CSV table of C-alpha atoms and ligand atoms in Angstrom, one decimal:
chain,number,residue,atom,x,y,z
A,5,MET,CA,18.2,5.5,-13.0
A,6,PRO,CA,17.8,9.3,-12.5
A,7,ASP,CA,16.3,10.5,-9.2
A,8,ARG,CA,12.7,11.5,-10.0
A,9,LYS,CA,11.5,11.5,-6.4
A,10,SER,CA,10.5,15.2,-6.7
A,11,THR,CA,8.1,14.4,-9.5
A,12,ARG,CA,6.3,11.6,-7.5
A,13,ARG,CA,3.7,12.7,-5.0
A,14,THR,CA,4.2,11.3,-1.5
A,15,VAL,CA,1.4,8.9,-0.5
A,16,VAL,CA,0.5,8.0,3.1
A,17,ILE,CA,-2.1,5.4,3.8
A,18,GLY,CA,-3.6,4.4,7.1
A,19,ASN,CA,-4.6,0.7,7.2
A,20,TRP,CA,-7.1,0.3,10.0
A,21,LYS,CA,-7.2,-3.5,9.5
A,22,MET,CA,-10.1,-5.1,11.5
A,23,HIS,CA,-10.6,-2.1,13.7
A,24,GLN,CA,-13.4,0.5,13.9
A,25,THR,CA,-17.1,0.3,13.4
A,26,GLY,CA,-18.9,2.9,11.2
A,27,ALA,CA,-19.4,5.3,14.2
A,28,GLY,CA,-15.8,4.9,15.5
A,29,GLY,CA,-14.3,5.1,12.1
A,30,ALA,CA,-16.3,8.3,11.3
A,31,ALA,CA,-15.0,9.9,14.5
A,32,LEU,CA,-11.4,8.9,13.8
A,33,ALA,CA,-11.7,10.2,10.2
A,34,ALA,CA,-13.3,13.5,11.4
A,35,ALA,CA,-10.4,14.0,13.9
A,36,ILE,CA,-7.9,13.4,11.1
A,37,VAL,CA,-9.7,15.8,8.8
A,38,ALA,CA,-9.7,18.4,11.6
A,39,GLY,CA,-6.0,18.1,12.4
A,40,LEU,CA,-4.5,17.7,9.0
A,41,ARG,CA,-2.4,20.6,7.9
A,42,PRO,CA,-2.4,21.3,4.2
A,43,GLY,CA,0.6,19.6,2.6
A,44,ARG,CA,1.9,18.1,-0.6
A,45,ALA,CA,1.3,14.5,0.4
A,46,GLU,CA,-1.7,12.4,-0.7
A,47,ILE,CA,-3.3,11.0,2.5
A,48,ALA,CA,-5.7,8.1,2.5
A,49,VAL,CA,-7.4,5.9,5.1
A,50,ALA,CA,-8.4,2.2,4.6
A,51,PRO,CA,-11.2,1.3,7.0
A,52,PRO,CA,-12.9,-2.1,7.1
A,53,PHE,CA,-15.6,-2.6,4.5
A,54,THR,CA,-18.5,-2.0,7.0
A,55,ALA,CA,-17.1,1.5,7.9
A,56,LEU,CA,-16.4,2.7,4.3
A,57,THR,CA,-19.7,4.6,3.8
A,58,ALA,CA,-19.5,6.3,7.2
A,59,VAL,CA,-15.9,7.3,6.7
A,60,ALA,CA,-16.6,8.5,3.1
A,61,ASP,CA,-19.2,10.8,4.7
A,62,ALA,CA,-16.7,12.0,7.3
A,63,ILE,CA,-14.0,12.9,4.8
A,64,ARG,CA,-16.2,14.4,2.1
A,65,GLY,CA,-14.9,17.8,1.0
A,66,SER,CA,-11.5,17.1,2.5
A,67,SER,CA,-8.3,16.1,0.7
A,68,ILE,CA,-8.3,12.7,2.3
A,69,ALA,CA,-8.9,9.7,0.0
A,70,LEU,CA,-10.6,6.4,0.8
A,71,ALA,CA,-8.9,3.1,0.3
A,72,GLY,CA,-10.2,-0.5,0.4
A,73,GLN,CA,-8.1,-3.1,2.4
A,74,ASP,CA,-8.8,-5.9,-0.1
A,75,VAL,CA,-11.0,-6.9,-3.0
A,76,PHE,CA,-12.3,-10.0,-4.8
A,77,HIS,CA,-11.4,-10.1,-8.5
A,78,GLU,CA,-14.8,-10.8,-10.0
A,79,PRO,CA,-17.1,-7.8,-10.5
A,80,GLU,CA,-20.2,-9.5,-9.2
A,81,GLY,CA,-21.8,-12.9,-8.7
A,82,ALA,CA,-22.3,-15.8,-6.3
A,83,PHE,CA,-19.3,-15.1,-4.1
A,84,THR,CA,-20.6,-15.0,-0.6
A,85,GLY,CA,-18.7,-12.7,1.7
A,86,ALA,CA,-16.8,-11.0,-1.1
A,87,VAL,CA,-16.6,-7.4,-2.2
A,88,SER,CA,-15.7,-6.3,-5.7
A,89,ALA,CA,-13.8,-3.5,-7.2
A,90,PRO,CA,-16.8,-1.8,-8.7
A,91,MET,CA,-18.5,-1.9,-5.2
A,92,LEU,CA,-15.4,-0.3,-3.6
A,93,ALA,CA,-15.4,2.4,-6.3
A,94,ALA,CA,-19.1,3.1,-5.7
A,95,ALA,CA,-18.4,3.4,-2.0
A,96,GLY,CA,-15.9,6.2,-2.7
A,97,CYS,CA,-12.6,4.3,-2.8
A,98,SER,CA,-9.9,5.5,-5.1
A,99,LEU,CA,-7.2,3.1,-3.9
A,100,VAL,CA,-7.3,-0.6,-2.9
A,101,LEU,CA,-4.6,-2.6,-1.1
A,102,VAL,CA,-3.9,-5.9,-2.7
A,103,GLY,CA,-1.6,-8.6,-1.4
A,104,HIS,CA,-1.2,-7.3,2.1
A,105,SER,CA,0.9,-9.8,4.0
A,106,GLU,CA,-2.0,-10.6,6.3
A,107,ARG,CA,-4.1,-11.5,3.2
A,108,ARG,CA,-1.2,-13.6,1.9
A,109,HIS,CA,-0.3,-15.4,5.2
A,110,VAL,CA,-3.6,-15.5,7.1
A,111,PHE,CA,-6.1,-15.9,4.2
A,112,GLY,CA,-3.8,-17.7,1.7
A,113,ASP,CA,-3.8,-15.2,-1.2
A,114,ASP,CA,-1.2,-16.3,-3.7
A,115,ASP,CA,0.5,-14.3,-6.4
A,116,GLU,CA,-2.2,-15.2,-8.9
A,117,ASP,CA,-4.9,-13.9,-6.6
A,118,VAL,CA,-2.9,-10.7,-6.2
A,119,ARG,CA,-2.5,-10.3,-9.9
A,120,ARG,CA,-6.3,-10.8,-10.5
A,121,LYS,CA,-7.1,-8.4,-7.7
A,122,ALA,CA,-4.8,-5.7,-9.0
A,123,ARG,CA,-6.2,-6.1,-12.5
A,124,SER,CA,-9.8,-5.8,-11.2
A,125,VAL,CA,-8.9,-2.6,-9.3
A,126,LEU,CA,-7.3,-1.1,-12.5
A,127,ASP,CA,-10.4,-2.1,-14.5
A,128,ALA,CA,-12.6,-0.3,-12.0
A,129,GLY,CA,-10.5,2.9,-12.5
A,130,MET,CA,-8.8,2.8,-9.1
A,131,ARG,CA,-5.2,2.6,-7.9
A,132,PRO,CA,-4.0,-0.8,-6.7
A,133,VAL,CA,-1.4,-0.6,-3.9
A,134,VAL,CA,0.4,-3.9,-4.4
A,135,CYS,CA,2.0,-5.1,-1.2
A,136,VAL,CA,5.2,-7.1,-1.4
A,137,GLY,CA,7.6,-8.3,1.2
A,138,GLU,CA,9.7,-11.1,2.5
A,139,THR,CA,9.5,-13.1,5.8
A,140,LEU,CA,12.3,-13.1,8.3
A,141,GLU,CA,13.3,-16.6,7.3
A,142,GLN,CA,13.5,-15.5,3.6
A,143,ARG,CA,15.6,-12.5,4.6
A,144,ASP,CA,17.9,-14.6,6.8
A,145,ALA,CA,18.3,-17.1,3.9
A,146,GLY,CA,19.4,-14.2,1.6
A,147,GLN,CA,16.3,-14.5,-0.5
A,148,ALA,CA,14.6,-11.2,0.2
A,149,GLU,CA,15.3,-9.5,-3.1
A,150,ASN,CA,14.3,-12.6,-5.1
A,151,VAL,CA,11.0,-13.0,-3.2
A,152,VAL,CA,10.0,-9.4,-3.7
A,153,ARG,CA,11.0,-9.4,-7.4
A,154,GLU,CA,8.9,-12.6,-7.9
A,155,GLN,CA,5.9,-11.1,-6.1
A,156,LEU,CA,6.2,-8.0,-8.3
A,157,GLU,CA,6.7,-9.9,-11.5
A,158,ALA,CA,3.7,-12.1,-10.9
A,159,THR,CA,1.5,-9.1,-10.4
A,160,VAL,CA,2.5,-6.8,-13.2
A,161,HIS,CA,3.0,-9.6,-15.8
A,162,GLY,CA,0.9,-9.1,-18.9
A,163,LEU,CA,0.0,-5.5,-18.1
A,164,SER,CA,1.2,-2.6,-20.3
A,165,ASP,CA,2.9,0.6,-19.2
A,166,ALA,CA,-0.4,2.4,-19.9
A,167,GLU,CA,-2.4,0.0,-17.9
A,168,LEU,CA,0.0,0.2,-15.0
A,169,ALA,CA,-0.2,4.1,-14.9
A,170,PRO,CA,-2.2,4.1,-11.6
A,171,LEU,CA,0.0,1.4,-9.9
A,172,ALA,CA,1.5,1.9,-6.4
A,173,VAL,CA,3.7,-0.6,-4.7
A,174,ALA,CA,4.2,-1.0,-0.9
A,175,TYR,CA,7.3,-2.7,0.4
A,176,GLU,CA,6.3,-4.3,3.7
A,177,PRO,CA,8.8,-6.7,5.2
A,178,VAL,CA,6.7,-9.2,7.0
A,179,TRP,CA,9.1,-9.2,10.0
A,180,ALA,CA,8.4,-5.4,10.5
A,181,ILE,CA,4.6,-5.5,10.4
A,182,GLY,CA,3.0,-4.9,13.8
A,183,THR,CA,6.2,-6.0,15.5
A,184,GLY,CA,7.7,-2.7,16.4
A,185,ARG,CA,10.8,-3.7,14.4
A,186,THR,CA,11.2,-1.2,11.6
A,187,ALA,CA,13.5,-1.6,8.7
A,188,THR,CA,16.4,0.9,8.9
A,189,PRO,CA,16.1,3.7,6.3
A,190,ASP,CA,19.1,2.1,4.5
A,191,THR,CA,17.4,-1.3,4.4
A,192,ALA,CA,14.2,0.2,3.1
A,193,GLU,CA,15.9,2.3,0.5
A,194,ALA,CA,17.9,-0.7,-0.7
A,195,MET,CA,14.8,-2.7,-1.3
A,196,HIS,CA,12.9,0.2,-2.9
A,197,ARG,CA,15.8,0.5,-5.4
A,198,VAL,CA,15.5,-3.1,-6.2
A,199,ILE,CA,11.7,-2.7,-6.7
A,200,ARG,CA,12.2,0.3,-9.0
A,201,ALA,CA,14.8,-1.5,-11.1
A,202,SER,CA,12.5,-4.5,-11.3
A,203,LEU,CA,9.6,-2.3,-12.5
A,204,ALA,CA,11.9,-0.9,-15.1
A,205,SER,CA,12.8,-4.3,-16.5
A,206,LEU,CA,9.3,-5.7,-16.2
A,207,ALA,CA,7.2,-2.8,-17.4
A,208,GLY,CA,9.5,0.0,-18.7
A,209,SER,CA,11.2,3.0,-17.4
A,210,GLY,CA,8.0,5.1,-17.5
A,211,THR,CA,6.3,2.8,-15.0
A,212,ALA,CA,9.4,2.6,-12.9
A,213,GLU,CA,9.9,6.4,-12.6
A,214,ARG,CA,6.2,7.2,-12.1
A,215,THR,CA,5.2,4.5,-9.6
A,216,PRO,CA,5.2,5.5,-5.9
A,217,ILE,CA,6.8,2.9,-3.7
A,218,LEU,CA,5.6,3.1,-0.1
A,219,TYR,CA,7.3,1.5,2.9
A,220,GLY,CA,5.2,-0.2,5.6
A,221,GLY,CA,6.2,-1.9,8.9
A,222,SER,CA,6.0,-0.3,12.3
A,223,VAL,CA,6.1,3.3,11.0
A,224,LYS,CA,5.7,5.9,13.8
A,225,GLY,CA,5.9,9.7,14.0
A,226,ASP,CA,9.5,9.5,15.2
A,227,ASN,CA,10.8,7.3,12.4
A,228,ALA,CA,8.7,8.5,9.4
A,229,ALA,CA,10.9,11.3,8.3
A,230,ALA,CA,14.1,9.2,8.3
A,231,ILE,CA,12.5,6.4,6.3
A,232,LEU,CA,11.0,8.9,3.8
A,233,SER,CA,14.5,10.4,3.3
A,234,GLY,CA,15.4,7.5,0.9
A,235,ALA,CA,15.5,8.6,-2.7
A,236,ASN,CA,13.2,5.8,-3.7
A,237,VAL,CA,10.8,5.9,-0.7
A,238,ASP,CA,7.7,7.7,-1.9
A,239,GLY,CA,5.3,7.2,1.0
A,240,LEU,CA,4.2,5.1,3.9
A,241,LEU,CA,1.7,2.4,4.6
A,242,VAL,CA,0.8,2.7,8.3
A,243,GLY,CA,-1.0,0.1,10.4
A,244,GLY,CA,-1.1,0.4,14.2
A,245,ALA,CA,-0.1,4.1,14.3
A,246,SER,CA,-3.0,5.0,12.0
A,247,LEU,CA,-5.6,4.0,14.6
A,248,ARG,CA,-5.1,7.2,16.6
A,249,ALA,CA,-5.5,10.6,15.0
A,250,ASP,CA,-2.6,12.2,16.8
A,251,SER,CA,0.0,9.5,15.8
A,252,PHE,CA,-1.3,9.3,12.2
A,253,LEU,CA,-1.2,13.1,11.9
A,254,ASP,CA,2.4,13.2,13.1
A,255,ILE,CA,3.3,10.8,10.3
A,256,CYS,CA,1.3,12.7,7.7
A,257,HIS,CA,3.0,16.0,8.7
A,258,ALA,CA,6.4,14.3,8.6
A,259,ALA,CA,5.5,13.5,4.9
A,260,GLY,CA,5.2,17.2,4.2
B,70,PEP,C1,0.3,-2.6,7.8
B,70,PEP,O1,-0.7,-3.2,8.3
B,70,PEP,O2,0.4,-2.5,6.6
B,70,PEP,C2,1.4,-2.2,8.7
B,70,PEP,C3,2.5,-1.8,8.2
B,70,PEP,O3,1.2,-2.3,10.1
B,70,PEP,P1,2.1,-1.7,11.2
B,70,PEP,O4,2.4,-0.2,10.9
B,70,PEP,O5,1.3,-1.8,12.5
B,70,PEP,O6,3.4,-2.4,11.3
């Protein structure tokens, strides 16, 4: 596959997980807005649902985008505690994470949930960031590539190249999330190549060449540039290091 990295915009997303109230989130977002130097990368933050509106206000007029951390696939109805894709769009989100490993492993989201969630995000006109990744046991058993391929296939199955135009994928090895143990640039690039080849066979070369594939797992300011140097690494999904403006800005600036 030809290297089309230069045609894909780098994407950096800060996943705040279950951190920050509205007031704290607005302050963090304002500090990111104030410190962000103009660059080519697309930068987004994913606050908890209760902070979305305050953060949307804080980033208004800036180049920073708003992302949801999760979604329920139905548009509305008797689903206590759930938040739908149209609600996230109305709150100002243009991206939504689906299938984050904490959703899969703590809350029990399976591949079918992830597929429905991704579809609801597409239907609401936003970009789903589909998270895939293997556990340490699966990697040690030599199953990493198959696990990731299957997660991807289950998600994009039945969607056309045109429907998948807004898709982004995040490769997040479970053993690297919040552990301080980062995949080496070579390990990340090898799996990103597998993901791009899988997208080509599942959805066509157009989808494969256009889809940004982000890496996530203990990314910091001092390893971001090396990970991003991979020909198939188009961005970063950042957890812990996105909770402070200075460390998140270091990563954003490393992304150019
Ligand atoms: C994440 O939550 O998606 C993540 C990658 O977390 P961390 O950067 O803390 O490993």
